[in-house]
PDB file of C-alpha atoms in Angstrom:
ATOM      1  CA  ASP S   1      15.612  13.581 -18.395  1.00 56.00           C
ATOM      2  CA  THR S   2      16.986  15.795 -21.135  1.00 62.00           C
ATOM      3  CA  ASP S   3      14.606  18.724 -20.533  1.00 64.00           C
ATOM      4  CA  GLY S   4      15.210  18.783 -16.754  1.00 64.00           C
ATOM      5  CA  ASN S   5      11.561  18.605 -15.694  1.00 62.00           C
ATOM      6  CA  GLY S   6      11.987  15.517 -13.475  1.00 61.00           C
ATOM      7  CA  ILE S   7       9.916  13.353 -15.826  1.00 61.00           C
ATOM      8  CA  PHE S   8      11.754  10.920 -18.041  1.00 59.00           C
ATOM      9  CA  ASP S   9       9.406  11.213 -21.015  1.00 60.00           C
ATOM     10  CA  GLU S  10      11.644  11.852 -23.994  1.00 64.00           C
ATOM     11  CA  PRO S  11      10.466  10.497 -27.354  1.00 69.00           C
ATOM     12  CA  HIS S  12      11.267   6.851 -28.096  1.00 68.00           C
ATOM     13  CA  ARG S  13      12.257   6.165 -24.477  1.00 69.00           C
ATOM     14  CA  ILE S  14      10.632   4.410 -21.557  1.00 71.00           C
ATOM     15  CA  ASP S  15       8.392   6.869 -19.672  1.00 71.00           C
ATOM     16  CA  THR S  16       9.276   7.249 -15.971  1.00 74.00           C
ATOM     17  CA  THR S  17       7.150   9.562 -13.819  1.00 75.00           C
ATOM     18  CA  ARG S  18       7.281  10.518 -10.133  1.00 77.00           C
ATOM     19  CA  VAL S  19       4.126   9.313  -8.365  1.00 78.00           C
ATOM     20  CA  SER S  20       4.991  10.246  -4.768  1.00 78.00           C
ATOM     21  CA  VAL S  21       3.396  13.666  -5.194  1.00 77.00           C
ATOM     22  CA  GLY S  22       0.855  15.704  -3.243  1.00 72.00           C
ATOM     23  CA  PRO S  23      -2.804  16.186  -4.169  1.00 67.00           C
ATOM     24  CA  HIS S  24      -1.922  18.932  -6.674  1.00 71.00           C
ATOM     25  CA  GLY S  25       1.196  17.283  -8.117  1.00 73.00           C
ATOM     26  CA  GLU S  26       3.699  18.983  -5.812  1.00 77.00           C
ATOM     27  CA  GLU S  27       6.901  17.141  -4.920  1.00 79.00           C
ATOM     28  CA  ALA S  28       6.893  15.215  -1.625  1.00 77.00           C
ATOM     29  CA  PHE S  29       8.700  16.934   1.246  1.00 76.00           C
ATOM     30  CA  GLY S  30       9.196  16.554   4.987  1.00 68.00           C
ATOM     31  CA  GLY S  31      10.241  12.911   4.852  1.00 68.00           C
ATOM     32  CA  ASP S  32      11.502  10.146   2.630  1.00 72.00           C
ATOM     33  CA  THR S  33       9.425   8.003   0.317  1.00 68.00           C
ATOM     34  CA  TRP S  34      10.284   4.317   0.683  1.00 67.00           C
ATOM     35  CA  ASP S  35      10.047   1.335  -1.571  1.00 65.00           C
ATOM     36  CA  PRO S  36       7.071   1.347  -3.906  1.00 62.00           C
ATOM     37  CA  SER S  37       5.024  -1.512  -2.579  1.00 74.00           C
ATOM     38  CA  ALA S  38       2.852  -2.405  -5.554  1.00 88.00           C
ATOM     39  CA  VAL S  39       1.473  -1.390  -8.928  1.00 89.00           C
ATOM     40  CA  SER S  40      -1.908  -2.469 -10.305  1.00 91.00           C
ATOM     41  CA  GLY S  41      -2.002  -4.686 -13.370  1.00 91.00           C
ATOM     42  CA  ASP S  42      -2.968  -1.778 -15.638  1.00 88.00           C
ATOM     43  CA  GLY S  43      -0.499   0.674 -14.045  1.00 86.00           C
ATOM     44  CA  ARG S  44      -3.245   3.028 -12.872  1.00 85.00           C
ATOM     45  CA  PHE S  45      -2.747   2.567  -9.108  1.00 87.00           C
ATOM     46  CA  ILE S  46       0.576   2.788  -7.251  1.00 87.00           C
ATOM     47  CA  LEU S  47       0.860   1.781  -3.584  1.00 88.00           C
ATOM     48  CA  PHE S  48       3.806   3.272  -1.645  1.00 86.00           C
ATOM     49  CA  ARG S  49       5.023   4.230   1.841  1.00 84.00           C
ATOM     50  CA  SER S  50       6.259   7.689   2.738  1.00 83.00           C
ATOM     51  CA  GLY S  51       7.137   9.936   5.650  1.00 80.00           C
ATOM     52  CA  ALA S  52       6.403  13.067   3.592  1.00 80.00           C
ATOM     53  CA  THR S  53       4.078  15.533   5.273  1.00 77.00           C
ATOM     54  CA  ASN S  54       2.343  16.993   2.209  1.00 77.00           C
ATOM     55  CA  LEU S  55       0.895  13.947   0.453  1.00 76.00           C
ATOM     56  CA  GLY S  56      -2.500  14.073   2.139  1.00 68.00           C
ATOM     57  CA  GLY S  57      -3.785  12.491   5.320  1.00 62.00           C
ATOM     58  CA  ASP S  58      -2.016  13.369   8.548  1.00 59.00           C
ATOM     59  CA  ALA S  59       1.179  15.353   9.022  1.00 57.00           C
ATOM     60  CA  ASN S  60       2.813  12.587  11.084  1.00 59.00           C
ATOM     61  CA  PRO S  61       5.759  11.248   9.067  1.00 57.00           C
ATOM     62  CA  ALA S  62       5.430   7.697  10.381  1.00 67.00           C
ATOM     63  CA  ASN S  63       5.578   5.332   7.413  1.00 76.00           C
ATOM     64  CA  ASN S  64       2.191   6.294   6.030  1.00 82.00           C
ATOM     65  CA  LEU S  65       0.708   4.149   3.260  1.00 85.00           C
ATOM     66  CA  PHE S  66      -0.541   5.951   0.169  1.00 84.00           C
ATOM     67  CA  LEU S  67      -2.418   4.937  -2.958  1.00 85.00           C
ATOM     68  CA  ARG S  68      -1.840   7.078  -6.041  1.00 83.00           C
ATOM     69  CA  ASP S  69      -4.499   7.008  -8.778  1.00 83.00           C
ATOM     70  CA  ARG S  70      -2.797   7.964 -12.045  1.00 79.00           C
ATOM     71  CA  CYS S  71      -5.975   8.046 -14.172  1.00 76.00           C
ATOM     72  CA  LEU S  72      -5.533  11.615 -15.408  1.00 63.00           C
ATOM     73  CA  GLU S  73      -1.801  11.248 -15.964  1.00 63.00           C
ATOM     74  CA  ARG S  74      -2.215   8.578 -18.619  1.00 55.00           C
ATOM     75  CA  GLY S  75      -4.357  10.657 -21.008  1.00 53.00           C
ATOM     76  CA  VAL S  76      -7.196   8.112 -21.019  1.00 52.00           C
ATOM     77  CA  PRO S  77     -10.652   9.250 -19.850  1.00 54.00           C
ATOM     78  CA  VAL S  78     -11.730   7.207 -16.826  1.00 57.00           C
ATOM     79  CA  PRO S  79     -15.175   7.505 -15.173  1.00 57.00           C
ATOM     80  CA  ASP S  80     -14.966   9.071 -11.687  1.00 57.00           C
ATOM     81  CA  CYS S  81     -11.303   9.918 -12.197  1.00 61.00           C
ATOM     82  CA  ALA S  82      -9.766  12.134  -9.527  1.00 58.00           C
ATOM     83  CA  ALA S  83      -5.973  11.620  -9.950  1.00 58.00           C
ATOM     84  CA  THR S  84      -5.491  11.578  -6.208  1.00 69.00           C
ATOM     85  CA  THR S  85      -3.003  10.472  -3.616  1.00 72.00           C
ATOM     86  CA  GLU S  86      -4.994   8.921  -0.763  1.00 75.00           C
ATOM     87  CA  MET S  87      -3.532   8.101   2.646  1.00 77.00           C
ATOM     88  CA  LEU S  88      -4.699   4.619   3.656  1.00 79.00           C
ATOM     89  CA  ALA S  89      -2.907   3.888   6.951  1.00 79.00           C
ATOM     90  CA  ALA S  90      -0.140   5.017   9.314  1.00 76.00           C
ATOM     91  CA  GLY S  91       2.742   3.085  10.894  1.00 77.00           C
ATOM     92  CA  VAL S  92       3.030   0.729   7.916  1.00 82.00           C
ATOM     93  CA  SER S  93       6.128  -1.405   7.398  1.00 82.00           C
ATOM     94  CA  ALA S  94       5.039  -3.476   4.369  1.00 85.00           C
ATOM     95  CA  ALA S  95       2.154  -3.617   1.915  1.00 89.00           C
ATOM     96  CA  ALA S  96       0.871  -5.519  -1.114  1.00 92.00           C
ATOM     97  CA  MET S  97      -2.008  -5.035  -3.550  1.00 94.00           C
ATOM     98  CA  SER S  98      -4.087  -7.236  -5.846  1.00 95.00           C
ATOM     99  CA  ALA S  99      -3.736  -6.747  -9.603  1.00 95.00           C
ATOM    100  CA  ASP S 100      -7.022  -4.810  -9.816  1.00 93.00           C
ATOM    101  CA  ALA S 101      -6.091  -2.640  -6.761  1.00 91.00           C
ATOM    102  CA  ARG S 102      -9.339  -3.566  -5.002  1.00 91.00           C
ATOM    103  CA  THR S 103      -7.665  -5.488  -2.164  1.00 93.00           C
ATOM    104  CA  ILE S 104      -4.714  -4.163  -0.161  1.00 91.00           C
ATOM    105  CA  VAL S 105      -2.938  -5.916   2.709  1.00 91.00           C
ATOM    106  CA  TYR S 106      -0.438  -4.226   4.988  1.00 88.00           C
ATOM    107  CA  VAL S 107       1.571  -4.643   8.182  1.00 86.00           C
ATOM    108  CA  ALA S 108       1.125  -1.891  10.788  1.00 83.00           C
ATOM    109  CA  TRP S 109       2.715  -1.463  14.196  1.00 72.00           C
ATOM    110  CA  ASN S 110       0.434   1.304  15.442  1.00 63.00           C
ATOM    111  CA  HIS S 111      -2.397  -0.808  16.873  1.00 56.00           C
ATOM    112  CA  LEU S 112      -0.849  -1.770  20.216  1.00 52.00           C
ATOM    113  CA  GLU S 113      -4.258  -2.160  21.829  1.00 52.00           C
ATOM    114  CA  LEU S 114      -4.899  -5.070  19.448  1.00 53.00           C
ATOM    115  CA  MET S 115      -1.426  -6.629  19.353  1.00 51.00           C
ATOM    116  CA  PRO S 116       0.862  -5.695  22.241  1.00 52.00           C
ATOM    117  CA  ARG S 117       3.866  -7.687  20.946  1.00 56.00           C
ATOM    118  CA  ASP S 118       3.469  -8.053  17.208  1.00 62.00           C
ATOM    119  CA  ALA S 119       2.288  -5.949  14.307  1.00 75.00           C
ATOM    120  CA  GLY S 120      -1.065  -6.517  12.722  1.00 81.00           C
ATOM    121  CA  VAL S 121      -1.721  -7.716   9.199  1.00 86.00           C
ATOM    122  CA  PHE S 122      -4.710  -5.781   7.898  1.00 87.00           C
ATOM    123  CA  VAL S 123      -6.831  -5.884   4.756  1.00 90.00           C
ATOM    124  CA  LEU S 124      -8.559  -2.968   3.037  1.00 89.00           C
ATOM    125  CA  ARG S 125     -11.086  -3.409   0.282  1.00 90.00           C
ATOM    126  CA  ARG S 126     -11.798  -0.755  -2.333  1.00 87.00           C
ATOM    127  CA  ALA S 127     -14.959  -0.492  -4.422  1.00 83.00           C
ATOM    128  CA  ASN S 128     -16.695   2.377  -6.198  1.00 74.00           C
ATOM    129  CA  GLY S 129     -13.983   4.828  -5.141  1.00 69.00           C
ATOM    130  CA  ARG S 130     -14.393   4.032  -1.437  1.00 76.00           C
ATOM    131  CA  THR S 131     -12.071   2.220   0.938  1.00 81.00           C
ATOM    132  CA  THR S 132     -13.385   0.041   3.775  1.00 80.00           C
ATOM    133  CA  GLU S 133     -12.196   0.217   7.378  1.00 82.00           C
ATOM    134  CA  PRO S 134      -9.135  -2.008   7.967  1.00 83.00           C
ATOM    135  CA  GLU S 135      -9.849  -5.560   9.074  1.00 85.00           C
ATOM    136  CA  LEU S 136      -7.329  -7.523  11.159  1.00 84.00           C
ATOM    137  CA  VAL S 137      -6.403 -10.844   9.523  1.00 83.00           C
ATOM    138  CA  GLY S 138      -3.396 -11.899  11.625  1.00 80.00           C
ATOM    139  CA  THR S 139      -0.273 -10.856  13.504  1.00 76.00           C
ATOM    140  CA  THR S 140       3.376 -10.850  12.524  1.00 75.00           C
ATOM    141  CA  SER S 141       6.733  -9.653  13.734  1.00 69.00           C
ATOM    142  CA  GLU S 142       8.100  -9.549  10.195  1.00 71.00           C
ATOM    143  CA  TYR S 143       7.911  -7.223   7.213  1.00 73.00           C
ATOM    144  CA  ASP S 144       7.089  -9.713   4.479  1.00 81.00           C
ATOM    145  CA  LEU S 145       3.683 -10.388   2.992  1.00 87.00           C
ATOM    146  CA  ALA S 146       2.153 -11.190  -0.364  1.00 91.00           C
ATOM    147  CA  ILE S 147      -1.288 -11.214  -1.954  1.00 94.00           C
ATOM    148  CA  SER S 148      -2.657 -13.278  -4.828  1.00 95.00           C
ATOM    149  CA  SER S 149      -3.328 -11.373  -8.047  1.00 94.00           C
ATOM    150  CA  ASP S 150      -7.103 -11.809  -7.619  1.00 95.00           C
ATOM    151  CA  GLY S 151      -6.934 -10.513  -4.019  1.00 94.00           C
ATOM    152  CA  ARG S 152      -8.379 -13.617  -2.415  1.00 94.00           C
ATOM    153  CA  PHE S 153      -5.352 -14.912  -0.473  1.00 94.00           C
ATOM    154  CA  ALA S 154      -2.615 -13.221   1.560  1.00 93.00           C
ATOM    155  CA  THR S 155       0.462 -14.894   3.038  1.00 91.00           C
ATOM    156  CA  PHE S 156       2.673 -13.655   5.859  1.00 89.00           C
ATOM    157  CA  PRO S 157       5.071 -15.022   8.484  1.00 85.00           C
ATOM    158  CA  SER S 158       3.785 -15.205  12.043  1.00 80.00           C
ATOM    159  CA  THR S 159       5.170 -16.205  15.409  1.00 68.00           C
ATOM    160  CA  TRP S 160       1.681 -17.089  16.642  1.00 59.00           C
ATOM    161  CA  ASN S 161       1.451 -20.678  17.766  1.00 56.00           C
ATOM    162  CA  ALA S 162      -1.075 -22.409  19.988  1.00 55.00           C
ATOM    163  CA  SER S 163       1.712 -24.269  21.808  1.00 57.00           C
ATOM    164  CA  SER S 164       3.473 -20.949  22.617  1.00 62.00           C
ATOM    165  CA  ASN S 165       6.801 -22.005  21.129  1.00 62.00           C
ATOM    166  CA  TYR S 166       6.864 -18.791  19.053  1.00 64.00           C
ATOM    167  CA  LEU S 167       8.668 -20.286  16.075  1.00 71.00           C
ATOM    168  CA  ARG S 168       8.098 -18.501  12.796  1.00 75.00           C
ATOM    169  CA  GLN S 169       5.237 -20.022  10.820  1.00 80.00           C
ATOM    170  CA  THR S 170       3.868 -19.219   7.371  1.00 86.00           C
ATOM    171  CA  MET S 171       0.215 -18.249   7.415  1.00 86.00           C
ATOM    172  CA  VAL S 172      -2.313 -17.902   4.606  1.00 90.00           C
ATOM    173  CA  ALA S 173      -5.513 -15.905   4.985  1.00 91.00           C
ATOM    174  CA  ASP S 174      -8.543 -16.488   2.762  1.00 93.00           C
ATOM    175  CA  LEU S 175      -9.741 -12.898   2.471  1.00 92.00           C
ATOM    176  CA  GLN S 176     -13.159 -13.963   1.169  1.00 87.00           C
ATOM    177  CA  GLY S 177     -13.755 -15.840   4.409  1.00 75.00           C
ATOM    178  CA  SER S 178     -15.765 -18.978   4.839  1.00 58.00           C
ATOM    179  CA  GLY S 179     -19.190 -17.457   4.504  1.00 48.00           C
TER     180      GLY S 179
END
């Protein structure tokens, strides 16, 4: 960053830009931003976790999950572009996103009424600029999960077992369902 503006955009170099910013581009503050969880196939959407209090959503710095739409930052006109940072969920320990950013899966520990011992694995679907309510697809006590590039399948470890032996199992969820 030779000009000191925090954006590594010097000519003939790889462009590196901070995406953990507030709704008006201000730097995140009030908590750390953790591992970027995913980037869409075209680089427009970035999924990340943060405890910052100024990124939108609530002011509770509890591993909130954010989706940054970089449409205006890339200099390409996009219909319905808002260049926003949207809070998707709180209490998130891991997340993954399909290549088109329409399907997001995440692990959250803040739904104790649903899962008293384990965290929930949830799916969100995005279409026409709107995000659906989270849908529970399984439980886990781990932080790992993955999603197929087309958003149809998600995998995650689970200690759920009908015989109650609580050994770790690998689960796959068909997010299109059977119907």
